[in-house]
Coordinates of C-alpha atoms and ligand atoms in Angstrom, one line a residue:
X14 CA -59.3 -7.3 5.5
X15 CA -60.0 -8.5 8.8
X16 CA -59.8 -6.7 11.9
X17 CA -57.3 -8.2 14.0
X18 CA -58.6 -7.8 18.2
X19 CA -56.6 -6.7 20.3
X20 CA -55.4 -10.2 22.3
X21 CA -52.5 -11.1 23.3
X22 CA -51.7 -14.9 24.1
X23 CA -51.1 -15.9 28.3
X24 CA -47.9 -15.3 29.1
X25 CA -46.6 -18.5 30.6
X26 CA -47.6 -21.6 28.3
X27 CA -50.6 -24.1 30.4
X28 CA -47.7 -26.9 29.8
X29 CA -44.6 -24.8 30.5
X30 CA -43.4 -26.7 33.8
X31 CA -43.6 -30.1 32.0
X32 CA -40.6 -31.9 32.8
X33 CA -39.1 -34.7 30.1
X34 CA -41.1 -38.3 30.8
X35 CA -39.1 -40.5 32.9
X36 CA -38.1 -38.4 35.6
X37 CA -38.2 -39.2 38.8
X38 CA -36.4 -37.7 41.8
X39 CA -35.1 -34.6 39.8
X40 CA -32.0 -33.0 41.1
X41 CA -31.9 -29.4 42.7
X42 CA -29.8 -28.1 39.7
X43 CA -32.6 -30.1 36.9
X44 CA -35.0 -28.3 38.6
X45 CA -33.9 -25.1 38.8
X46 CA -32.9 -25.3 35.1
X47 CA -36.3 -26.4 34.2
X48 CA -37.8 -23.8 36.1
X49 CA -35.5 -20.6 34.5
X50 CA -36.9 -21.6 31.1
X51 CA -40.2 -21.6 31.9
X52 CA -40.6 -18.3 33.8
X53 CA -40.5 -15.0 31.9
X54 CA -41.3 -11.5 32.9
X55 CA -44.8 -10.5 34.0
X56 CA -44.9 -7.2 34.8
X57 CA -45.7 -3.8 33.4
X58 CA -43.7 -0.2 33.4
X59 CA -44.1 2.4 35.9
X60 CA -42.5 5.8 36.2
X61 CA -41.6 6.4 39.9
X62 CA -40.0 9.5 42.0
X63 CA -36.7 8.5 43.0
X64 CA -38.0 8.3 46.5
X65 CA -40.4 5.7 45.7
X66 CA -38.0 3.3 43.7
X67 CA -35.7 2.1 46.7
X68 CA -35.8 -2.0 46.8
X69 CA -38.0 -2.1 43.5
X70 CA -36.7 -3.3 40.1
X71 CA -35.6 -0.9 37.3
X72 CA -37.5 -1.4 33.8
X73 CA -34.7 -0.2 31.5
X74 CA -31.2 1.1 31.1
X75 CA -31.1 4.7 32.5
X76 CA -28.5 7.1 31.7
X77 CA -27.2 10.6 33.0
X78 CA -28.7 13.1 32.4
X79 CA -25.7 15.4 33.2
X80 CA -21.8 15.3 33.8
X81 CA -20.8 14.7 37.6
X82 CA -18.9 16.8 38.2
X83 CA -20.8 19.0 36.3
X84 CA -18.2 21.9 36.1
X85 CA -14.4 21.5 37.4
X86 CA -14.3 22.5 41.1
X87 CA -12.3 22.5 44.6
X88 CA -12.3 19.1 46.4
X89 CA -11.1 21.7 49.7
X90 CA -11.0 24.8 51.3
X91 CA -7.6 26.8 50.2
X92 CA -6.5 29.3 47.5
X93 CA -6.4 28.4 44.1
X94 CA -4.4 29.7 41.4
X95 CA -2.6 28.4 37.7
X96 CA -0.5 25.6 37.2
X97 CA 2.1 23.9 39.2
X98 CA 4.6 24.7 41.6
X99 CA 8.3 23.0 42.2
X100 CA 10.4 22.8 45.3
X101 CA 10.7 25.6 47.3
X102 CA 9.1 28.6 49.3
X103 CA 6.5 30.2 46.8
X104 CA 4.7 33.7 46.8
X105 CA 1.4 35.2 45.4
X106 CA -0.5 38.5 45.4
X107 CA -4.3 37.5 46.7
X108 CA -6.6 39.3 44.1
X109 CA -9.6 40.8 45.7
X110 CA -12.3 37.9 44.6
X111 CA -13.2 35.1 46.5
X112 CA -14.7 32.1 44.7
X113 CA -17.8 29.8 47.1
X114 CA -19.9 27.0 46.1
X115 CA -23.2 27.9 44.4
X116 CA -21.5 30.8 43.0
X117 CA -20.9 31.9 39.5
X118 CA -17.3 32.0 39.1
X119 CA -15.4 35.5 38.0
X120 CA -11.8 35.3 36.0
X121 CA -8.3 35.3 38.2
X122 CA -5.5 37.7 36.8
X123 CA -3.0 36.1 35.7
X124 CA 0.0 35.3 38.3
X125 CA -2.5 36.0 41.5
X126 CA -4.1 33.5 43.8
X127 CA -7.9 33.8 45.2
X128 CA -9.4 32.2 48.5
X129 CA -11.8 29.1 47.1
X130 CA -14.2 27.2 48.9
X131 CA -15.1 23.2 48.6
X132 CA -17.5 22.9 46.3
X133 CA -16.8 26.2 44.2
X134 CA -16.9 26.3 40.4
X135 CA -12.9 26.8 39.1
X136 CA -13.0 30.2 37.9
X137 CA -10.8 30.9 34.4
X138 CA -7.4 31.2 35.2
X139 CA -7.3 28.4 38.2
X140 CA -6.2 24.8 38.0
X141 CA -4.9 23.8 41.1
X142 CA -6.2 24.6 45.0
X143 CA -3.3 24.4 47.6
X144 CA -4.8 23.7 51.1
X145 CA -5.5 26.9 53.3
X146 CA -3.7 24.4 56.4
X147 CA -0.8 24.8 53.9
X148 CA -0.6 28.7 53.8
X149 CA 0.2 31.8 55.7
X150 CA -1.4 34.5 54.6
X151 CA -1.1 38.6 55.4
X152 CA -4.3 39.2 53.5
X153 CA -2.4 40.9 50.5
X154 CA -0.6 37.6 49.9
X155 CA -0.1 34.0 50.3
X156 CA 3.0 32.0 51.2
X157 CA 3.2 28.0 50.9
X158 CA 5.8 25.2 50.1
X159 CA 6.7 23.6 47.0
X160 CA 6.1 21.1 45.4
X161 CA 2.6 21.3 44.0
X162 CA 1.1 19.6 41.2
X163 CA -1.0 20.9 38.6
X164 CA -4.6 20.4 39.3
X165 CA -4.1 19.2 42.7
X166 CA -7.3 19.5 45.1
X167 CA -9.2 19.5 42.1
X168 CA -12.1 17.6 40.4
X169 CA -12.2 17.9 36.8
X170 CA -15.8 18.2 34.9
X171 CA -16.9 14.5 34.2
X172 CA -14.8 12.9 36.6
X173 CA -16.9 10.8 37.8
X174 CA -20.3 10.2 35.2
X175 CA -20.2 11.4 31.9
X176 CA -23.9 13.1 30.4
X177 CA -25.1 10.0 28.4
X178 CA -23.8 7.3 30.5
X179 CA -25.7 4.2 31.3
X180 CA -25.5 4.8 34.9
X181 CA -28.1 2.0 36.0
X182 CA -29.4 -1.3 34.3
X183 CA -32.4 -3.0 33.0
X184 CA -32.9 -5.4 36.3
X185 CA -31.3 -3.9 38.7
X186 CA -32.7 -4.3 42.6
X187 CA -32.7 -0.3 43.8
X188 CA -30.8 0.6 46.5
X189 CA -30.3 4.0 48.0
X190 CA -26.7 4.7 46.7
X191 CA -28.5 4.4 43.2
X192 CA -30.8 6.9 44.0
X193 CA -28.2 9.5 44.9
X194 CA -26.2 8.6 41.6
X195 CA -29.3 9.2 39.9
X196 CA -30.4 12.2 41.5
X197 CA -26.5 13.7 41.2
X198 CA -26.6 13.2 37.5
X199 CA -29.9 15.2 37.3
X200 CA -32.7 12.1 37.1
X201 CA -36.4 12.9 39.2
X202 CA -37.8 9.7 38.1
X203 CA -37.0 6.3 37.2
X204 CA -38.5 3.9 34.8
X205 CA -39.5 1.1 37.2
X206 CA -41.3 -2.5 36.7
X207 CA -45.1 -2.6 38.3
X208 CA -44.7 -4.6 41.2
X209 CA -45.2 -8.3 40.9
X210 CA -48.3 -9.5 42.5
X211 CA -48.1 -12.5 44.5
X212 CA -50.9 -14.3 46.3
X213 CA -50.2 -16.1 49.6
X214 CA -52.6 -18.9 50.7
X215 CA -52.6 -21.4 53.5
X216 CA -54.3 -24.5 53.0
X217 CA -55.3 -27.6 55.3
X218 CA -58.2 -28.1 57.6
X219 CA -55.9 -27.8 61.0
X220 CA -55.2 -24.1 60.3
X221 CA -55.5 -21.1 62.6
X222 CA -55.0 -17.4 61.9
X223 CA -52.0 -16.4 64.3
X224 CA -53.2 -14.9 67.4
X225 CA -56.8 -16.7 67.0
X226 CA -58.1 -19.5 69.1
X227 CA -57.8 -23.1 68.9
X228 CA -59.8 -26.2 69.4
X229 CA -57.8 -30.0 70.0
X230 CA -56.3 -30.5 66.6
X231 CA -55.3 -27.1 65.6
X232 CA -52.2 -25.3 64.8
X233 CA -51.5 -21.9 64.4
X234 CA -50.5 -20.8 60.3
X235 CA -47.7 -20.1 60.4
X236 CA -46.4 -19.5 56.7
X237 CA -48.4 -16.8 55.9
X238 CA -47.3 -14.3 57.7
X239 CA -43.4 -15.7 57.0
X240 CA -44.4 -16.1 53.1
X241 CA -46.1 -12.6 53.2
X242 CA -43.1 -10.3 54.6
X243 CA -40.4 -12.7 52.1
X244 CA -42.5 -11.1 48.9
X245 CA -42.9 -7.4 50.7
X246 CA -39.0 -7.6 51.2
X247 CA -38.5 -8.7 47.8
X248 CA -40.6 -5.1 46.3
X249 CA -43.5 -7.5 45.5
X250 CA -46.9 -7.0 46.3
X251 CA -47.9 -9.3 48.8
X252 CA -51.8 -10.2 48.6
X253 CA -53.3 -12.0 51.3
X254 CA -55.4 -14.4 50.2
X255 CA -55.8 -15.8 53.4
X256 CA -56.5 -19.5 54.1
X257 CA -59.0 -22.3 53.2
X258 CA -59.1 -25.8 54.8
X259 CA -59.4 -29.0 53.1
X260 CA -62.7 -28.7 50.6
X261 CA -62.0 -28.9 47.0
X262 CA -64.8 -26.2 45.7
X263 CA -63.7 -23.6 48.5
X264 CA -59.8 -23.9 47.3
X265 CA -61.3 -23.5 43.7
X266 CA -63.4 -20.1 44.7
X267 CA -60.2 -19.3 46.3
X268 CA -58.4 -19.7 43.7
X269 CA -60.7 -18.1 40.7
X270 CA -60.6 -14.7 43.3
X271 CA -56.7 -15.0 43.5
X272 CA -56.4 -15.8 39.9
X273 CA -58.2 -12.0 39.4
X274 CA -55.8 -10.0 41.9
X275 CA -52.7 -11.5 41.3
X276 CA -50.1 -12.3 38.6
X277 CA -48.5 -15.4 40.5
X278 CA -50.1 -17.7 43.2
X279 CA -48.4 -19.6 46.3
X280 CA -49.7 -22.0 48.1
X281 CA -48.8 -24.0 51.0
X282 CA -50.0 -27.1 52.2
X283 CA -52.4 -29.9 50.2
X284 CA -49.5 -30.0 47.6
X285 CA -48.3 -33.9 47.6
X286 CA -50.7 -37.0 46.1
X287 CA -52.5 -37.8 49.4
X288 CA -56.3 -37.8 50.0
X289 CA -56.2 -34.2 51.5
X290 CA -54.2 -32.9 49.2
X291 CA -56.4 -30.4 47.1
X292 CA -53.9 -27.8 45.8
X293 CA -52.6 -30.9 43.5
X294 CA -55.6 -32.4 43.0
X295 CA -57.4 -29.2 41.6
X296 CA -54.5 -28.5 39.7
X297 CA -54.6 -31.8 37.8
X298 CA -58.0 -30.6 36.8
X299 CA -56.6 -27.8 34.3
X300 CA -53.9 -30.0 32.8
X301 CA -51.1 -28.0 33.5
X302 CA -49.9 -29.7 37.1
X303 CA -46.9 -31.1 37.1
X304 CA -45.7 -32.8 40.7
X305 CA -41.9 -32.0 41.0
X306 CA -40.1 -34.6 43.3
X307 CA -37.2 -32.6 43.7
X308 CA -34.2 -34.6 45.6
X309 CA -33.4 -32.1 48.5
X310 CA -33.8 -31.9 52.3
X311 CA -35.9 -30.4 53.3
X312 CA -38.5 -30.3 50.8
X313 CA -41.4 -32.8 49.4
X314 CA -43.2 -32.4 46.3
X315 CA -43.3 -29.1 44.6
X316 CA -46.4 -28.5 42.6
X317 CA -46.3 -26.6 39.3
X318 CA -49.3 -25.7 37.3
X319 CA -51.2 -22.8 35.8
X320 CA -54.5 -21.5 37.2
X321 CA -56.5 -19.0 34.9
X322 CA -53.5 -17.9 33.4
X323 CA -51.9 -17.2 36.8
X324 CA -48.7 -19.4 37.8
X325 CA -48.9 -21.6 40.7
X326 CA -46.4 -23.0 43.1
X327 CA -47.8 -25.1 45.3
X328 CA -45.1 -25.8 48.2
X329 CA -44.8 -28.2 51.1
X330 CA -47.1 -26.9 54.3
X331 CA -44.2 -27.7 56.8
X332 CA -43.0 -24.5 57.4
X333 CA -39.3 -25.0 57.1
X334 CA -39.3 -26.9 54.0
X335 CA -41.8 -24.2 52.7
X336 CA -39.5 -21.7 53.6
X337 CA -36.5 -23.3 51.8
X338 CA -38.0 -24.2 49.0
X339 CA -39.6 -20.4 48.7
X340 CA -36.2 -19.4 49.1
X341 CA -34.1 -21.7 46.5
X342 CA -37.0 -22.3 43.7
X343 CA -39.7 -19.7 43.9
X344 CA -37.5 -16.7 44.5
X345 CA -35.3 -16.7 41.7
X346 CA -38.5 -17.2 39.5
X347 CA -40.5 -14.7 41.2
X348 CA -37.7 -12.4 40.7
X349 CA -37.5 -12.9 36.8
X350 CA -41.1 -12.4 36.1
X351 CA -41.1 -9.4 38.3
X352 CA -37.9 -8.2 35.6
X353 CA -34.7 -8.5 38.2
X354 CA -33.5 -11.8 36.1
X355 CA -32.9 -15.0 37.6
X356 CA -31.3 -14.1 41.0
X357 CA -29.4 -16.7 43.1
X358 CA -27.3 -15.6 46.0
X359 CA -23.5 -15.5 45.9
X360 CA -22.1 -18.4 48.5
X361 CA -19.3 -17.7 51.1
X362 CA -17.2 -20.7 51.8
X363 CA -16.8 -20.8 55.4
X364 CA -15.5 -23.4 57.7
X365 CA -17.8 -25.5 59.3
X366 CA -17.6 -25.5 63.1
X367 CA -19.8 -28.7 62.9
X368 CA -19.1 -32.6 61.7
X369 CA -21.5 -34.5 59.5
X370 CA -21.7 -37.8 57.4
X371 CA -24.1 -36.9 54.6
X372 CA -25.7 -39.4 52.1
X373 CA -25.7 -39.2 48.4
X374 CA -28.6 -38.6 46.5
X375 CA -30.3 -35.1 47.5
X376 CA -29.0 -31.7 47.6
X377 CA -29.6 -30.5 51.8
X378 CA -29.9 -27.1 53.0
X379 CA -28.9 -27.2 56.6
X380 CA -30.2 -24.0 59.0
X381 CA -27.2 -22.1 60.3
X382 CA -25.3 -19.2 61.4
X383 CA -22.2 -16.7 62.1
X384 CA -19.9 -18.3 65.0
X385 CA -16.6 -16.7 65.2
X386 CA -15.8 -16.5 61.4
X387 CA -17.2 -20.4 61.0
X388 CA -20.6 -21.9 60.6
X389 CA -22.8 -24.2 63.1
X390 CA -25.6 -25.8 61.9
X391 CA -28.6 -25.8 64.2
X392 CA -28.7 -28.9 66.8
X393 CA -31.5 -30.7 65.0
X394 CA -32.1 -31.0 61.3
X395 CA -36.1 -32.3 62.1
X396 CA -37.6 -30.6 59.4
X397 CA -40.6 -30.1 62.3
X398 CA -38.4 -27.1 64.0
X399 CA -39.2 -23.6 62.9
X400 CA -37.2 -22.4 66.5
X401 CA -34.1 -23.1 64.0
X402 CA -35.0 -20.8 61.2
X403 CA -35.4 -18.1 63.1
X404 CA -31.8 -19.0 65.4
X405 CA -30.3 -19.6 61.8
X406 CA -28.7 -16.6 59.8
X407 CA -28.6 -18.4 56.6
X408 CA -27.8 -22.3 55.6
X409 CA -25.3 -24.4 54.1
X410 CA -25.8 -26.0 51.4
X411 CA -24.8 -29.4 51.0
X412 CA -24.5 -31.2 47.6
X413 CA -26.0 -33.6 46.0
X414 CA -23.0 -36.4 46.0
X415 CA -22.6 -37.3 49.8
X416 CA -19.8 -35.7 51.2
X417 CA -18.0 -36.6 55.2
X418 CA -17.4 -32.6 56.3
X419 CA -15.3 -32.3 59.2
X420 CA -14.4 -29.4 61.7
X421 CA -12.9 -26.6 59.8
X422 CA -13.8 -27.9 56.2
X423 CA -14.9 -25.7 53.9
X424 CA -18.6 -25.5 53.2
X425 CA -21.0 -23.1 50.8
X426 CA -22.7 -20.7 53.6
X427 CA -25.7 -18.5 51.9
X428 CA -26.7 -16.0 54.2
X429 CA -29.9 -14.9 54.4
X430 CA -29.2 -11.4 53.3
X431 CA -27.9 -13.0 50.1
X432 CA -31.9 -13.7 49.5
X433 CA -32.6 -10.3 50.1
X434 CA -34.0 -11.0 54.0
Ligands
AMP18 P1 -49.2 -30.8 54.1 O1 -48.1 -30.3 53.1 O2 -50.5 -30.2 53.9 O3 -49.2 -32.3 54.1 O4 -48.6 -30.4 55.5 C1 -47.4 -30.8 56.0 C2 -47.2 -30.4 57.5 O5 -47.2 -29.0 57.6 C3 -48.4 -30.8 58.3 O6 -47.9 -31.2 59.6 C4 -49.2 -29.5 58.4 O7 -50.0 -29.4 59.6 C5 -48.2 -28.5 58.4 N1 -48.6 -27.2 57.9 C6 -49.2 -27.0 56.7 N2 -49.5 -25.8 56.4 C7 -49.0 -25.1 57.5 C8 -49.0 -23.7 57.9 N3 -49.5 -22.8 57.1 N4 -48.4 -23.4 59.1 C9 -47.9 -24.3 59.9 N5 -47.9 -25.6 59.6 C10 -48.4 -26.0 58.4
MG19 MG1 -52.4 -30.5 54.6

């Protein structure tokens, strides 16, 4: 028999962004339908101290270790004793034990009461804690009112987690209330996915590294640095890659070094059908680009394609479309091949403190933000102003049908947060 080697086949198909023939301006919602079935997970299994996991994606269901509560104990300070008591002025003999947290518990004779501390392990023979506010005491006895229920100021054993529940699923984004739920039910690790490596590149001859100089022409690059921090607050691991200007063999150097470090590529820049545009036209060369014309504002082209096994998304070089379209199309696919599932923010329907006519026939993401409980949109919708993505605190979305919105309609408001920035 044959040995069989050990390969296994690219992830992501060469032709998995084809879209059916015909298609021209797709809508948002084709798009992003198209673009959840080809995406699939890419990354590995790590095992990670709790410390390390915060903001990273878990790998698999995890389940508790122990019981929280893991024995029955006092939610307060007081005196603890068995069972209930009615109406009335009550009266118990203090036996000479006292019970703290961290301690092991001894036995209470029967028909005494014992001082007990938050936190304590219930000794045998208590089952309720009145409050020490509640009592007098002598130091022989106790004195409190009735009535009193059984197991008051208590917590039972397994309250809260029982030992073998799932506590935490496959997926989910970390945060640090998970890690103390995991720590409380006795976890020092968790399994976690590798961190999805994503390449950043600028593209286009007009480029400058922020801070550098320029000559007549120039502008300063600015979505790297924007695109870079987006994947590092997403868990990601955000490789530089830098830029290259408008030369066809130095984007495709570029590209076989990216293609090495990282599991998913993003361009910027060079990504419609003009002369300069070389992200496309190398693309075309492997057979696998596909040129989305995706009907939203703001937003061109999005190119698709697979270099050396590594996905590409090529987006639009103007910064705030590149932003938006990082947002609403690459994140949610970033986020399923690096394991957390296809991720789209929840929508607050706000009023809108702002009128607006808008057309049929494109979905528009408008930049705004918080203003007394409604939303205003930024003064100018030029697609040339980054001053209004940093002013904005989110944006509304508009849909594709045209729609007249007046003061104090409703409108879908995603904040930025809801993207995980
Ligand atoms: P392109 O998509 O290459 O046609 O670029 C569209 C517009 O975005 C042009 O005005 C570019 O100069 C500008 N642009 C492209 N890349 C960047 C970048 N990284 N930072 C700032 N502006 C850019
Ligand atoms: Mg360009």
């Amino acid at each position: 028999m044959r040995h069989r080697p050990a390969l296994s086949p690219p992830p992501m198909r060469n032709d998995c962004f084809a879209l059916p023939a015909g298609v021209d301006w797709i809508p948002v919602e084709t798009a992003l339908a198209h673009l959840k079935s080809a995406v699939s997970v890419q990354s590995g299994v790590e095992t990670l101290p709790l410390v390390r996991a915060r903001g990273r994606i878990l790998a698999q269901d995890v389940q508790a270790l122990t019981s929280h509560p893991p024995h029955a104990n006092t939610a307060v300070d007081g005196y603890g004793f068995a069972g209930g008591r009615g109406e009335g002025v009550h009266h118990l003999p203090l036996a000479n034990a006292r019970a703290a947290a961290g301690q092991a518990p001894k036995a209470l004779p029967q028909g005494h009461a014992m001082r007990i501390l938050t936190g304590a392990v219930l000794p045998q023979g208590v089952d309720t804690v009145v409050l020490q506010e509640d009592v007098t005491t002598d130091g022989q006895h106790i004195a409190f009112q009735g009535p009193i229920k059984r197991g008051s100021n208590t917590r039972r054993a397994g309250e809260d987690v029982i030992a073998g529940d799932v506590i935490l699923t496959e997926g989910r984004l970390i945060t640090p209330a998970d890690l103390g739920l995991a720590a409380t039910v006795g976890l020092g690790t968790l399994p976690m996915r590798k961190q999805l490596r994503v390449g950043v590149l600028s593209t286009g001859e007009e480029l400058v590294q922020a801070g550098g100089k320029t000559r007549p022409g120039q502008i300063y690059d600015a979505n790297r640095p924007m695109l870079l921090s987006m994947i590092e607050a997403w868990g990601m691991r955000a490789v530089d890659l830098g830029h290259v200007g408008d030369d066809r063999s130095d984007l495709r150097a570029r590209f076989n070094q990216a293609a090495a470090q990282c599991d998913v590529i993003i361009t910027s820049g060079g990504a419609s059908a003009g002369d300069e545009d070389h992200v496309s036209a190398l693309l075309c060369e492997t057979g696998s680009m596909q040129l989305w014309r995706i009907a939203v504002k703001p937003g061109r082209p999005l190119a698709l394609g697979m270099w050396q096994g590594a996905p590409v998304f090529g987006l639009p070089g103007n910064p705030v479309a590149a932003f938006v379209c990082t947002l609403i199309f690459a994140r949610p696919a970033l986020m399923t091949m690096a394991g957390a599932g296809w991720l789209e923010p929840e929508p607050l329907m706000l009023p809108a403190a702002f009128a607006k006519n808008k057309k049929p026939g494109r979905r528009e993401y408008l930049r705004a933000r918080l203003d007394g409980g409604r939303v205003q949109r930024f003064t100018s919708e030029g697609s040339g102003r980054i001053s209004g993505l940093s002013w904005a605190t989110g944006l509304v979305e508009l849909p594709h049908e045209g729609a007249i919105i007046n003061e104090g309609d409703l409108v879908r408001y995603l904040p930025f947060a809801g993207f995980g920035l």
